[in-house]
PDB file of C-alpha atoms in Angstrom:
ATOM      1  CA  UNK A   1      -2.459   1.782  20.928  1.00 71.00           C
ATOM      2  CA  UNK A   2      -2.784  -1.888  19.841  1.00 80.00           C
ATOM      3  CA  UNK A   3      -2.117  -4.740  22.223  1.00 91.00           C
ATOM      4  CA  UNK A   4       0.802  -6.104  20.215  1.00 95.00           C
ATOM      5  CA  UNK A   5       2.947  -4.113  18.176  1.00 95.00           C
ATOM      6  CA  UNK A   6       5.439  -4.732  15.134  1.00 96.00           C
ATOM      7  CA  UNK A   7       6.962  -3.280  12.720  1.00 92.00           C
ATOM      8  CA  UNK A   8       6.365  -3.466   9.640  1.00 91.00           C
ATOM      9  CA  UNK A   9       9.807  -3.192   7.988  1.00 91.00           C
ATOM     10  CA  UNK A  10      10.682  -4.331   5.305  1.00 95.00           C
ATOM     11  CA  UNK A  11      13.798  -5.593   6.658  1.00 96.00           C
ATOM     12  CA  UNK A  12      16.482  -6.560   3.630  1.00 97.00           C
ATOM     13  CA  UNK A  13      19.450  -8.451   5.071  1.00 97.00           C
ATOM     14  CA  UNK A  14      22.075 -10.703   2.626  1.00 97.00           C
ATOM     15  CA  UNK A  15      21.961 -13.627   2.741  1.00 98.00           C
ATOM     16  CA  UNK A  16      23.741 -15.499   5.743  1.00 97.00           C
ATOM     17  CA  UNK A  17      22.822 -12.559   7.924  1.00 97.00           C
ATOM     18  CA  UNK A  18      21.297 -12.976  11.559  1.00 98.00           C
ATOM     19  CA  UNK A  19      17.788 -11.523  11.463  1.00 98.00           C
ATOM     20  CA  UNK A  20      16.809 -10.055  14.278  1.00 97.00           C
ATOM     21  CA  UNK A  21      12.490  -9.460  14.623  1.00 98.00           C
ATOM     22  CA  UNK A  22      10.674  -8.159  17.076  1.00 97.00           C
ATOM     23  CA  UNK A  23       7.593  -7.676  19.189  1.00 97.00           C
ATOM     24  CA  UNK A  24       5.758  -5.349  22.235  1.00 97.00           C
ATOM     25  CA  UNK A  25       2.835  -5.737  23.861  1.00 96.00           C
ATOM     26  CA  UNK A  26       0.763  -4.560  26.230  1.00 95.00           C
ATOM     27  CA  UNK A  27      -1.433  -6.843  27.857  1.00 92.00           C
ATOM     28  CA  UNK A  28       0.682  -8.715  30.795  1.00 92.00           C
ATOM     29  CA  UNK A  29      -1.807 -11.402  30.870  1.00 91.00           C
ATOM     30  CA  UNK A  30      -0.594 -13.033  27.506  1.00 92.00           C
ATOM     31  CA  UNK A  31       1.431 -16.107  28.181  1.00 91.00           C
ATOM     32  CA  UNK A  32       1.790 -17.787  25.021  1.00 92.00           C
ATOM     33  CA  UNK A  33       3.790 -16.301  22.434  1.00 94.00           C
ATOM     34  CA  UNK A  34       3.891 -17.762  18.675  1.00 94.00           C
ATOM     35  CA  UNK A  35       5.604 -16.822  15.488  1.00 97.00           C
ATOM     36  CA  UNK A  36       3.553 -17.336  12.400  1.00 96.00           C
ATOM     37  CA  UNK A  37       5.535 -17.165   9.125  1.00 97.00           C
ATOM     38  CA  UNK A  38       3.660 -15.966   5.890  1.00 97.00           C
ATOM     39  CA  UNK A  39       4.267 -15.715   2.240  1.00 95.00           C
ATOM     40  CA  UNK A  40       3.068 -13.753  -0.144  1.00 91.00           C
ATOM     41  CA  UNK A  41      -1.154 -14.871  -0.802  1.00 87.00           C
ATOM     42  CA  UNK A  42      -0.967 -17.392   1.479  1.00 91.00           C
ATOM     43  CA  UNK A  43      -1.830 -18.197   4.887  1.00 93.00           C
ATOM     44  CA  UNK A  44       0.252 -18.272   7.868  1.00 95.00           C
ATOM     45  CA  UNK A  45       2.076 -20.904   9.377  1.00 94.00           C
ATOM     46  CA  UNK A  46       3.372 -21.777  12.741  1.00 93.00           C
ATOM     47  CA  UNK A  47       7.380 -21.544  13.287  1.00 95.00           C
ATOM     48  CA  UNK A  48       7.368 -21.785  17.124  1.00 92.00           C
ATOM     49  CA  UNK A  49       5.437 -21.069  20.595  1.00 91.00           C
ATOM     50  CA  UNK A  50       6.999 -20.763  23.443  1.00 91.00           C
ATOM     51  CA  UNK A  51       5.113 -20.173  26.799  1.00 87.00           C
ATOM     52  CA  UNK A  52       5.813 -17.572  29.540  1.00 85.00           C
ATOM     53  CA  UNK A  53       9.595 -16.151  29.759  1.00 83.00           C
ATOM     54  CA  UNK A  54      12.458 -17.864  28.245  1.00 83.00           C
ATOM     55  CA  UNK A  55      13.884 -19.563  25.137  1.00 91.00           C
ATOM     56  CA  UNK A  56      13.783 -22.302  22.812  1.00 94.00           C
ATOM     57  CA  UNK A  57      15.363 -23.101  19.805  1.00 95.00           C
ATOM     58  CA  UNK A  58      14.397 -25.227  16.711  1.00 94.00           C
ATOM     59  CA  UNK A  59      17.099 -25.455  14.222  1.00 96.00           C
ATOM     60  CA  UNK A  60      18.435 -21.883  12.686  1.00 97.00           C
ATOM     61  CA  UNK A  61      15.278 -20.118  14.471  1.00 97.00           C
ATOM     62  CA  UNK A  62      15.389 -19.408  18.318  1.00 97.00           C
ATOM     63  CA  UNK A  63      12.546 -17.339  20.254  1.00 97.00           C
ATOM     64  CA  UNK A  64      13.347 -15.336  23.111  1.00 96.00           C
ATOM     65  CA  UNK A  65      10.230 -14.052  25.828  1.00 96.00           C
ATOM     66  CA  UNK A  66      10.946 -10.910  28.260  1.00 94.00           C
ATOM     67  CA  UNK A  67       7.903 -10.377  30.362  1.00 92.00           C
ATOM     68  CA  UNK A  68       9.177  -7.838  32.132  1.00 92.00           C
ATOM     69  CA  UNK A  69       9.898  -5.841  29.100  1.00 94.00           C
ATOM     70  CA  UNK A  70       7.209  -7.370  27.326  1.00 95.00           C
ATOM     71  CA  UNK A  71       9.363  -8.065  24.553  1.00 95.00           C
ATOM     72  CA  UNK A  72       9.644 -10.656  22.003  1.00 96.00           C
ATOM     73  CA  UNK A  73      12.301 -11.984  19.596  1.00 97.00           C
ATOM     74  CA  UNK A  74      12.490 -13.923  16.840  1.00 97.00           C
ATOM     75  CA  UNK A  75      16.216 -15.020  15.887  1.00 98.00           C
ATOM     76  CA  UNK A  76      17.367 -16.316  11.883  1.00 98.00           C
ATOM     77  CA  UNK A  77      20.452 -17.447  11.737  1.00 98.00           C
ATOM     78  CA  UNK A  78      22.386 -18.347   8.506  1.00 98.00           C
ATOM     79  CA  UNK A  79      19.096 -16.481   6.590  1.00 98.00           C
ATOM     80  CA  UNK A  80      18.329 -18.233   3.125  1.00 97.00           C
ATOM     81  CA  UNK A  81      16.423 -16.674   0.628  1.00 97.00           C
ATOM     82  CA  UNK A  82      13.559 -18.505   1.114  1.00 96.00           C
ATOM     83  CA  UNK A  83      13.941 -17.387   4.340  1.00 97.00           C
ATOM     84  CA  UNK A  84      12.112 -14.350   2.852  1.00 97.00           C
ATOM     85  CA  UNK A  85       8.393 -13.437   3.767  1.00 97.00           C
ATOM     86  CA  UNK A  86       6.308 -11.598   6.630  1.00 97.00           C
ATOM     87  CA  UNK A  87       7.084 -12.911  10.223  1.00 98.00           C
ATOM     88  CA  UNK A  88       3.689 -12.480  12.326  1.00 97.00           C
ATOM     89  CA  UNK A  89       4.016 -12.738  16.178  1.00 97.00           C
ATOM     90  CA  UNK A  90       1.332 -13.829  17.851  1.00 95.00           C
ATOM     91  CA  UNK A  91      -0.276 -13.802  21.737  1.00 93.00           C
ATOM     92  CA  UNK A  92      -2.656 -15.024  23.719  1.00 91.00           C
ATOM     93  CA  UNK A  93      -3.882 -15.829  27.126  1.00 88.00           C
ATOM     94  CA  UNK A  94      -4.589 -18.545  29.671  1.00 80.00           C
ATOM     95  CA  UNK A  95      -7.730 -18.005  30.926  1.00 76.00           C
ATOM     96  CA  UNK A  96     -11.006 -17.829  28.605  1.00 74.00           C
ATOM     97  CA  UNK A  97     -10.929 -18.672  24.756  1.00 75.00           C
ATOM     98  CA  UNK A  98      -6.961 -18.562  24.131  1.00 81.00           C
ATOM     99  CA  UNK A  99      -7.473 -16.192  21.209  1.00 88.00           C
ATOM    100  CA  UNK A 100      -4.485 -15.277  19.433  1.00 90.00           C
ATOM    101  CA  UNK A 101      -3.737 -11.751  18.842  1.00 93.00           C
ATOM    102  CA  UNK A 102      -1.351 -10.773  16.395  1.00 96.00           C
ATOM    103  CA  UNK A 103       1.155  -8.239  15.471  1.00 96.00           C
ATOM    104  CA  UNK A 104       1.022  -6.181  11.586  1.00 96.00           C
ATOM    105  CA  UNK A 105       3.788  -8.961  10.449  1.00 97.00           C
ATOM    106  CA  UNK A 106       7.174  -7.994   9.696  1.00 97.00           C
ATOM    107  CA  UNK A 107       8.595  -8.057   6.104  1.00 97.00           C
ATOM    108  CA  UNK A 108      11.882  -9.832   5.862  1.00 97.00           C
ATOM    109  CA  UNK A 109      13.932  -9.926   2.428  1.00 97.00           C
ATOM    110  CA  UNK A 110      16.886 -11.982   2.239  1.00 98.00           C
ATOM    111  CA  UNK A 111      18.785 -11.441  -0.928  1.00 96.00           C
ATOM    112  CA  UNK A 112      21.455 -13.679  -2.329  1.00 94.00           C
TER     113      UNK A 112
ATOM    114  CA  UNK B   1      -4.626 -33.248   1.593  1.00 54.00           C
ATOM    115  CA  UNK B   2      -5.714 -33.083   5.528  1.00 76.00           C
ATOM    116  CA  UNK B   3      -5.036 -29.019   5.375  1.00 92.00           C
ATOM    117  CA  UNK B   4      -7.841 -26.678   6.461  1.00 96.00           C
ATOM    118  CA  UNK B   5      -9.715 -25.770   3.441  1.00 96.00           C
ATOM    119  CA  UNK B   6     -11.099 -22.587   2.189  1.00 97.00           C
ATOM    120  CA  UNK B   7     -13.844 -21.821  -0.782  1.00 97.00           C
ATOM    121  CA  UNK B   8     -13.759 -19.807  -2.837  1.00 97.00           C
ATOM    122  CA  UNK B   9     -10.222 -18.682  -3.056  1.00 96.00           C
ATOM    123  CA  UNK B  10     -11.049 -15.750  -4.656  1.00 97.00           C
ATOM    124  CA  UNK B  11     -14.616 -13.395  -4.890  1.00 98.00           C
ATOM    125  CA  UNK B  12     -15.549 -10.740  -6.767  1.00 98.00           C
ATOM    126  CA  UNK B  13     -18.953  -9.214  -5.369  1.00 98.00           C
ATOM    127  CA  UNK B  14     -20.585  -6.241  -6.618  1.00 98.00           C
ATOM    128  CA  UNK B  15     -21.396  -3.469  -3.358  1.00 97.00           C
ATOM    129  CA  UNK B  16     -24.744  -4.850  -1.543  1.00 97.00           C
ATOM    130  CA  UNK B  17     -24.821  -8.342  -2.496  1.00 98.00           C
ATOM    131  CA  UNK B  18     -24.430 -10.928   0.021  1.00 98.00           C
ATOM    132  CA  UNK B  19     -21.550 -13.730   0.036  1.00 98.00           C
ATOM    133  CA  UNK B  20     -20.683 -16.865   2.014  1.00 98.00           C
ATOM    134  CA  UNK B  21     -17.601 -18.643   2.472  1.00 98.00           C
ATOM    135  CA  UNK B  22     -16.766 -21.817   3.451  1.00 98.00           C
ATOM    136  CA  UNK B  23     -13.934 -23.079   5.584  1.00 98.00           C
ATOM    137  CA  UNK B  24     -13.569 -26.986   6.308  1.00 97.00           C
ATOM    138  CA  UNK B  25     -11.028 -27.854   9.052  1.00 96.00           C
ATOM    139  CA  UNK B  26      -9.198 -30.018   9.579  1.00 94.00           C
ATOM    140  CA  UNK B  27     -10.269 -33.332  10.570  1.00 91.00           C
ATOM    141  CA  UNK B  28     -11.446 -33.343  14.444  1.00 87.00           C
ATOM    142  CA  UNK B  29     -10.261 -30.272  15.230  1.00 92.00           C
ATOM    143  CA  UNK B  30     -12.879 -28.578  17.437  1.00 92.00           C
ATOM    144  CA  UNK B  31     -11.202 -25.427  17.787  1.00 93.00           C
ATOM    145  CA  UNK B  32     -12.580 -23.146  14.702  1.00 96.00           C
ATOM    146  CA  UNK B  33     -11.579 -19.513  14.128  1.00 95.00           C
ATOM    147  CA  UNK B  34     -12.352 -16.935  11.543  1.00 97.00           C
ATOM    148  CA  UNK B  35      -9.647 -13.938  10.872  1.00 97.00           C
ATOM    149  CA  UNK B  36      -9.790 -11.187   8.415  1.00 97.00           C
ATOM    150  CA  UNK B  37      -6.368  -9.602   6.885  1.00 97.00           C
ATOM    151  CA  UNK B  38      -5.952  -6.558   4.942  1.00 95.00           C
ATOM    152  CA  UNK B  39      -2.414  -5.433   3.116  1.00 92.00           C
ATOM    153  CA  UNK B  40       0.344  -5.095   5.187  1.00 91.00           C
ATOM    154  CA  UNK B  41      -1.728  -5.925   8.440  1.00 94.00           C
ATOM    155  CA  UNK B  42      -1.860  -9.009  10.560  1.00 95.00           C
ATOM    156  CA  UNK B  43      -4.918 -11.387  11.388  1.00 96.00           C
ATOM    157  CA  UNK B  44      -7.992  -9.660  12.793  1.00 95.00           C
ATOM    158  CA  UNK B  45      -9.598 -11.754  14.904  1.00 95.00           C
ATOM    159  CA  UNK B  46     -13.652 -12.248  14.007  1.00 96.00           C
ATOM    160  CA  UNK B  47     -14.726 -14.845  15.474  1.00 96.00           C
ATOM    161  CA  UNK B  48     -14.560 -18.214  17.627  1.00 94.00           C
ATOM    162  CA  UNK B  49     -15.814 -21.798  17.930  1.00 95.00           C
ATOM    163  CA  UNK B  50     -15.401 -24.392  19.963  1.00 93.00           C
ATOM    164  CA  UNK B  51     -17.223 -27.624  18.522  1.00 93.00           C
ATOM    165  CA  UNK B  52     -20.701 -25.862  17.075  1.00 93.00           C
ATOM    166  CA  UNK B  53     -20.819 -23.190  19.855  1.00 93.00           C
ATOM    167  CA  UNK B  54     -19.862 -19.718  18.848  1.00 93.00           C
ATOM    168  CA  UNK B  55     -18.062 -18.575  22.129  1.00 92.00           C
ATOM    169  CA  UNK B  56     -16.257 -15.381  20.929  1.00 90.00           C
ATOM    170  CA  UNK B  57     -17.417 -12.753  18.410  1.00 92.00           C
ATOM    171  CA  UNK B  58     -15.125  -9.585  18.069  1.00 92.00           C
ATOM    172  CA  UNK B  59     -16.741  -6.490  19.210  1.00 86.00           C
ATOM    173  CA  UNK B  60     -15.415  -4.601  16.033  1.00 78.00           C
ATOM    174  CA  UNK B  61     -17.539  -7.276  13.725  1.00 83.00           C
ATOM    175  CA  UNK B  62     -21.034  -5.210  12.023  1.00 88.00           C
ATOM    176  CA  UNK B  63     -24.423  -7.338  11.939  1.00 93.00           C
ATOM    177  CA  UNK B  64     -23.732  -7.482   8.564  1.00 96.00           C
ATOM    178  CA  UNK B  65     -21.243 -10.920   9.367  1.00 96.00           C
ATOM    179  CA  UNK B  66     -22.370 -13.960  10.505  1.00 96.00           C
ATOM    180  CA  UNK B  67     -20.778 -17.343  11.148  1.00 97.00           C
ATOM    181  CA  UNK B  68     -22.145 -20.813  11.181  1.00 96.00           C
ATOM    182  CA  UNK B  69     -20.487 -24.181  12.362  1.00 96.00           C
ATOM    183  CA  UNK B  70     -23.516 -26.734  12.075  1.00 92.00           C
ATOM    184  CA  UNK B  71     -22.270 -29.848  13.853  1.00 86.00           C
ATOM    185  CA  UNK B  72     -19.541 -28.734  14.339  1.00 85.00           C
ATOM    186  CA  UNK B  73     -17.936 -29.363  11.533  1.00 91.00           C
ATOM    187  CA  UNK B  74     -17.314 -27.019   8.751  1.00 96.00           C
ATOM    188  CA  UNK B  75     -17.976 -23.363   8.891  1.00 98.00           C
ATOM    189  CA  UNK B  76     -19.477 -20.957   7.037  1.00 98.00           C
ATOM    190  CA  UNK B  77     -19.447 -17.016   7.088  1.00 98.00           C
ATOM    191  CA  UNK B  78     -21.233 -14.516   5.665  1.00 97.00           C
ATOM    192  CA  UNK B  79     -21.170 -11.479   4.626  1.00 97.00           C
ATOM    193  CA  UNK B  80     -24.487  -9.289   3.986  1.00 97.00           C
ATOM    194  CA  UNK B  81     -24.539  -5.979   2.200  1.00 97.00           C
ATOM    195  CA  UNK B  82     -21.116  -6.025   1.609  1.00 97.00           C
ATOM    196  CA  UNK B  83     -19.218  -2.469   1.172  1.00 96.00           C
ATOM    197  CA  UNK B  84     -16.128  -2.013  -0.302  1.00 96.00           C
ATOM    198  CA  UNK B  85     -13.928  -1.507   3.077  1.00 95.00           C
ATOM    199  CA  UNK B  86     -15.299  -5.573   3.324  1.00 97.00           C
ATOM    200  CA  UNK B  87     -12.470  -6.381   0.900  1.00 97.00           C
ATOM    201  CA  UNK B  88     -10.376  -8.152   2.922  1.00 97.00           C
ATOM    202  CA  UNK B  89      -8.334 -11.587   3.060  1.00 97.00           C
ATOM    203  CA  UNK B  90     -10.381 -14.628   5.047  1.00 98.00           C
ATOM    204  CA  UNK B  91      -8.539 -16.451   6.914  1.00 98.00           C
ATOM    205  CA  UNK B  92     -10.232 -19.920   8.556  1.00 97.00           C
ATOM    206  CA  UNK B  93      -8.049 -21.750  11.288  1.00 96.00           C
ATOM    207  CA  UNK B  94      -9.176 -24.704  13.131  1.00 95.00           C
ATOM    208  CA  UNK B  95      -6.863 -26.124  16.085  1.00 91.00           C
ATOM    209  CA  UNK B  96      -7.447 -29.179  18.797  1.00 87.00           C
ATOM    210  CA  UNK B  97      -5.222 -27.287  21.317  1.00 79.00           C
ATOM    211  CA  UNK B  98      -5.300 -23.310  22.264  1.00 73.00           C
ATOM    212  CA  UNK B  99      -1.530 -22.958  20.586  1.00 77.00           C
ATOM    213  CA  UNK B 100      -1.448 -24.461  17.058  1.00 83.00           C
ATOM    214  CA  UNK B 101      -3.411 -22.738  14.924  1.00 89.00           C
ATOM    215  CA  UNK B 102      -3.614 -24.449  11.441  1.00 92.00           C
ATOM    216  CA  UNK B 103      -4.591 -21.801   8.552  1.00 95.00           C
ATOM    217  CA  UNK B 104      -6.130 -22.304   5.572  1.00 96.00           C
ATOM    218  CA  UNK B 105      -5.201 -20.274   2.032  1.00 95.00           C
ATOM    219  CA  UNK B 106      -8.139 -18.123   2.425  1.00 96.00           C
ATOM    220  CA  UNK B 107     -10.737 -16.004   0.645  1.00 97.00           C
ATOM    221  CA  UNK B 108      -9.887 -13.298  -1.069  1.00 97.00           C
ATOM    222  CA  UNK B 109     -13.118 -10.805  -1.343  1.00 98.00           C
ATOM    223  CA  UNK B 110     -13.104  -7.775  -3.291  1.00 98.00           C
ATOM    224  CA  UNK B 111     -16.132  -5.352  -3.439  1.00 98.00           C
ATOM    225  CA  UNK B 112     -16.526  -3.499  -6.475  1.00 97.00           C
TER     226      UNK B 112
END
């Protein structure tokens, strides 16, 4: 079993939908949590961290932690078609190098 | 542009020969990673530095891979031998805190 787990979709949704993605994980010693978007032959790019359990918001994104679940979300509201490309979560830990690890990446597809 | 920088972007190798890419970051970052990505997967990590000091190498990485960060400045990794599961996107990242990762385009290696 991998430490962080996603899946891989793809997820279609029309446009103006709220998408809805998702991570688990295993290791309870990760405490910061990032979303990396990607597009197609290109490398990612940070959307948001957050650090420990909670929310934040930036704009039409919002990022939700649940330790106790160890459970992610990532929230799109009002999706856009160039909302469309693979999410990546991402986690790492405190103590030592900080490395992140990341999930498989989600494919979203937001069609007009 | 003040990006992280990859070269090549693309590399066409025949099986056994040896490759090197480079990866400059950006501009007094001292945080320096090295990813690979395959289709539909997420970033693997292979390895770590902080200034010229390698401080994390993935356990998963062969002998064949090695990574260089004179002066810690650019980096360089390479690839002896290569076989064709070595085909693989190369992702370079380079950071000044343990959060935001900047990524570069990449290297796209195939092994033929």
């Amino acid at each position: 079993q991998k430490e962080v787990e996603q899946d891989p979709g793809p997820l279609s949704v029309p446009e103006g939908a709220i998408v809805s993605l998702n991570c688990t994980y295993s290791n309870s010693a990760f405490q910061y949590f990032m979303w990396y978007r990607q597009y197609s032959r290109k490398g990612p790019e940070l959307l948001m961290y957050t650090y420990s359990s909670g929310n934040k918001e930036d704009g039409r994104f919002t990022a939700q932690v649940d330790k106790s679940s160890k459970y992610i979300s990532l929230f799109i509201r009002d999706s856009q078609p160039s909302d469309s490309a693979t999410y990546l979560c991402a986690m790492s830990e405190i103590q030592g190098s900080y490395i992140p690890t990341f999930g498989r990446g989600t494919s979203l597809i937001v069609h007009p | 542009d003040t990006g992280v920088s990859q070269n090549p972007r693309h590399k066409i190798t025949k099986r056994g020969q040896n490759v090197t890419f480079r990866c400059d970051p950006i501009s007094e970052h001292n945080r320096l990673y090295w990813y690979r990505q395959t289709l539909g997967q997420g970033p693997e990590f292979l390895t770590y530095f902080q200034n010229e000091a390698q401080l994390e190498k993935s356990r998963l990485l062969s002998d064949r891979f090695s990574a260089e960060r004179p002066k810690g400045s650019f980096s360089t990794l390479e690839i002896q031998r290569t076989e064709q599961g070595d085909s693989a996107m190369y992702l370079c990242a380079s950071s000044l805190s343990h959060i935001e990762a900047f990524f570069g385009q990449g290297t796209r290696l195939t092994v033929v």
